Short mmCIF file of C-alpha atoms in Angstrom, two decimals:
data_model
loop_
_atom_site.label_atom_id
_atom_site.label_comp_id
_atom_site.label_asym_id
_atom_site.label_seq_id
_atom_site.Cartn_x
_atom_site.Cartn_y
_atom_site.Cartn_z
CA MET A 1 53.33 159.47 102.01
CA GLU A 2 56.67 157.86 102.77
CA LEU A 3 57.01 154.54 100.93
CA PHE A 4 59.20 152.78 103.48
CA MET A 5 58.89 152.59 107.27
CA ASN A 6 62.62 152.22 107.91
CA HIS A 7 65.61 153.23 105.81
CA THR A 8 68.22 150.95 107.30
CA PHE A 9 68.99 147.23 107.48
CA GLU A 10 71.99 145.57 109.05
CA ASN A 11 74.90 147.96 108.35
CA TYR A 12 73.26 149.63 105.35
CA LYS A 13 71.27 152.79 104.72
CA VAL A 14 68.78 153.26 101.88
CA ARG A 15 68.07 156.73 100.54
CA LYS A 16 66.79 158.39 97.39
CA ALA A 17 69.57 159.15 94.98
CA VAL A 18 70.46 162.79 94.30
CA THR A 19 71.97 164.33 91.18
CA SER A 20 75.50 164.05 92.54
CA ASP A 21 75.01 160.25 92.71
CA SER A 22 74.32 159.94 88.98
CA SER A 23 77.85 159.01 87.86
CA ALA A 24 78.23 156.37 90.58
CA VAL A 25 74.76 154.93 89.89
CA PHE A 26 75.46 154.77 86.16
CA GLN A 27 78.82 153.08 86.79
CA VAL A 28 77.22 150.39 88.97
CA LEU A 29 74.64 149.76 86.26
CA ARG A 30 77.24 149.71 83.48
CA ASP A 31 79.48 147.35 85.47
CA ALA A 32 76.47 145.07 85.99
CA ALA A 33 75.80 145.09 82.24
CA VAL A 34 79.45 144.19 81.55
CA TRP A 35 79.30 141.41 84.15
CA LEU A 36 76.10 140.05 82.59
CA ARG A 37 77.65 140.18 79.11
CA GLY A 38 80.59 138.17 80.46
CA LYS A 39 78.09 135.52 81.62
CA GLY A 40 76.55 135.40 78.12
CA ILE A 41 73.42 137.30 79.22
CA SER A 42 72.32 140.19 77.03
CA GLN A 43 70.37 142.11 79.67
CA TRP A 44 70.96 145.88 79.96
CA GLU A 45 72.90 146.00 76.69
CA HIS A 46 71.72 149.61 76.29
CA LEU A 47 73.86 150.59 79.29
CA HIS A 48 77.03 150.12 77.27
CA ASN A 49 76.59 153.56 75.69
CA GLU A 50 76.55 157.08 77.11
CA VAL A 51 73.04 157.80 75.80
CA GLU A 52 71.54 156.10 78.83
CA VAL A 53 73.26 158.52 81.24
CA GLY A 54 70.42 160.96 80.55
CA GLU A 55 67.78 158.37 81.40
CA VAL A 56 69.54 157.48 84.65
CA LEU A 57 69.76 161.17 85.59
CA GLU A 58 66.10 161.70 84.72
CA ASP A 59 65.05 158.83 87.00
CA ILE A 60 67.14 160.31 89.82
CA GLN A 61 65.54 163.72 89.30
CA ASP A 62 62.10 162.07 89.25
CA GLY A 63 62.84 160.61 92.69
CA ILE A 64 62.52 156.93 91.73
CA THR A 65 66.18 155.89 92.05
CA TYR A 66 67.51 154.72 95.40
CA VAL A 67 71.01 153.97 96.61
CA VAL A 68 72.14 151.60 99.32
CA GLU A 69 75.21 152.71 101.26
CA ASN A 70 77.39 150.99 103.84
CA LEU A 71 78.49 152.61 107.10
CA GLU A 72 81.43 154.24 105.31
CA GLY A 73 79.04 155.92 102.85
CA ASP A 74 80.11 153.75 99.90
CA LEU A 75 77.42 153.00 97.32
CA VAL A 76 76.87 149.24 97.42
CA ALA A 77 73.66 148.92 95.37
CA THR A 78 71.04 150.86 93.47
CA PHE A 79 67.49 150.28 92.30
CA ASN A 80 64.48 152.11 90.88
CA PHE A 81 61.17 151.91 92.69
CA THR A 82 57.97 153.56 91.49
CA GLY A 83 54.20 153.23 91.72
CA VAL A 84 53.75 154.70 88.24
CA GLN A 85 53.93 152.42 85.23
CA ASN A 86 56.41 153.53 82.60
CA ALA A 87 56.26 152.45 78.95
CA TRP A 88 58.34 149.36 79.74
CA ASP A 89 55.96 148.27 82.51
CA VAL A 90 52.99 148.66 80.18
CA ALA A 91 54.80 146.53 77.56
CA MET A 92 55.50 143.86 80.21
CA TRP A 93 52.26 143.90 82.22
CA GLY A 94 49.73 145.71 80.06
CA LYS A 95 48.13 148.92 81.26
CA ARG A 96 47.20 148.39 84.91
CA ASP A 97 45.30 150.53 87.34
CA ASP A 98 46.01 148.65 90.54
CA ASN A 99 48.01 149.20 93.70
CA ALA A 100 51.46 148.15 92.50
CA TYR A 101 55.07 149.24 92.64
CA TYR A 102 57.64 148.39 90.01
CA ILE A 103 61.28 147.52 90.73
CA HIS A 104 63.87 148.19 88.05
CA ARG A 105 67.63 148.30 87.73
CA LEU A 106 68.44 146.49 90.96
CA ALA A 107 72.23 146.20 90.77
CA VAL A 108 75.00 145.61 93.28
CA HIS A 109 78.39 147.31 93.06
CA LYS A 110 80.96 144.80 91.79
CA ALA A 111 83.10 145.28 94.93
CA HIS A 112 80.15 144.03 97.00
CA HIS A 113 79.17 140.92 95.03
CA ASN A 114 78.68 137.69 96.98
CA LYS A 115 77.49 139.48 100.12
CA GLN A 116 73.78 138.77 99.47
CA ILE A 117 73.08 142.51 99.11
CA GLY A 118 70.44 142.02 96.40
CA ARG A 119 68.56 139.49 98.54
CA LYS A 120 68.84 141.75 101.58
CA VAL A 121 67.45 144.71 99.62
CA LEU A 122 64.41 142.67 98.55
CA VAL A 123 63.86 141.47 102.13
CA TRP A 124 64.17 145.07 103.33
CA MET A 125 61.51 146.12 100.79
CA ASP A 126 59.19 143.33 101.96
CA GLU A 127 59.58 144.28 105.60
CA ASN A 128 59.39 148.06 105.18
CA ILE A 129 57.07 148.85 102.30
CA GLN A 130 54.00 150.69 103.43
CA LEU A 131 51.88 148.92 100.86
CA LYS A 132 48.62 147.31 101.76
CA GLU A 133 46.80 144.94 99.43
CA GLY A 134 48.97 145.50 96.39
CA PHE A 135 51.85 144.11 94.41
CA LEU A 136 55.57 144.47 93.88
CA ARG A 137 56.49 143.71 90.27
CA LEU A 138 59.72 143.19 88.39
CA ASP A 139 61.10 141.54 85.29
CA CYS A 140 64.28 140.08 83.88
CA ILE A 141 65.46 138.64 80.62
CA ALA A 142 64.00 135.13 80.32
CA ASN A 143 67.33 133.42 79.66
CA ASN A 144 68.91 134.80 82.85
CA SER A 145 68.48 131.62 84.87
CA PHE A 146 70.30 133.10 87.88
CA LEU A 147 67.86 136.02 88.23
CA ASN A 148 64.84 133.83 87.55
CA LYS A 149 65.87 131.53 90.42
CA PHE A 150 66.80 134.52 92.57
CA TYR A 151 63.34 136.13 92.25
CA ASP A 152 61.62 132.79 92.82
CA LYS A 153 63.63 132.22 96.03
CA ALA A 154 62.78 135.78 97.11
CA GLY A 155 59.09 134.84 97.08
CA TYR A 156 58.06 136.41 93.79
CA THR A 157 55.54 134.51 91.70
CA PHE A 158 56.39 133.86 88.06
CA SER A 159 53.60 135.46 86.03
CA GLY A 160 54.68 134.49 82.53
CA HIS A 161 56.90 135.42 79.62
CA VAL A 162 56.55 138.46 77.41
CA GLY A 163 58.21 138.49 73.98
CA GLU A 164 59.97 135.71 72.12
CA GLY A 165 63.45 134.27 71.64
CA GLU A 166 66.26 136.51 72.86
CA ASP A 167 63.68 139.27 73.42
CA ALA A 168 61.68 137.21 75.92
CA PHE A 169 61.32 138.50 79.46
CA SER A 170 60.12 136.80 82.63
CA ILE A 171 57.72 138.81 84.78
CA TYR A 172 57.31 138.33 88.52
CA GLU A 173 55.09 139.77 91.21
CA LYS A 174 54.59 139.50 94.94
CA ALA A 175 51.22 140.19 96.50
CA PHE A 176 50.81 142.02 99.82
#
């Protein structure tokens, strides 16, 4: 079954990433990690090393990584989207057997910051997901006040914190 009804919004196209996208996807994620570090936020610290390239490639090969492109074909954002809990999801939410999809690694290319791309991607998901009576779930580091406000404004419900101190994460979900 196709997850989304429509693969476009405004002047953007959403598609599953392919192997040839892996370098560009990794660069967007790494740039996001550097940007976060510059803001004093230690989210995605693991993306500062090359070891994670393999994980990014694996997610692309598993068909859970998506890219958002503009009309010129430039990659403007990326995200992971899956209905299967990974080990991280289990650590955040506990083992669940419900109708849910998990969003990870939503990042916007640095050349496209301040264009509301992240918000538009989440709205596109809301309007196009072929999910009935289920949940969209995501998380972020608890001390990232920007993302916590961002997810709240996007209509996600704060479901609690997992972990403690600098290892605390906020978890959010949206019911359908």
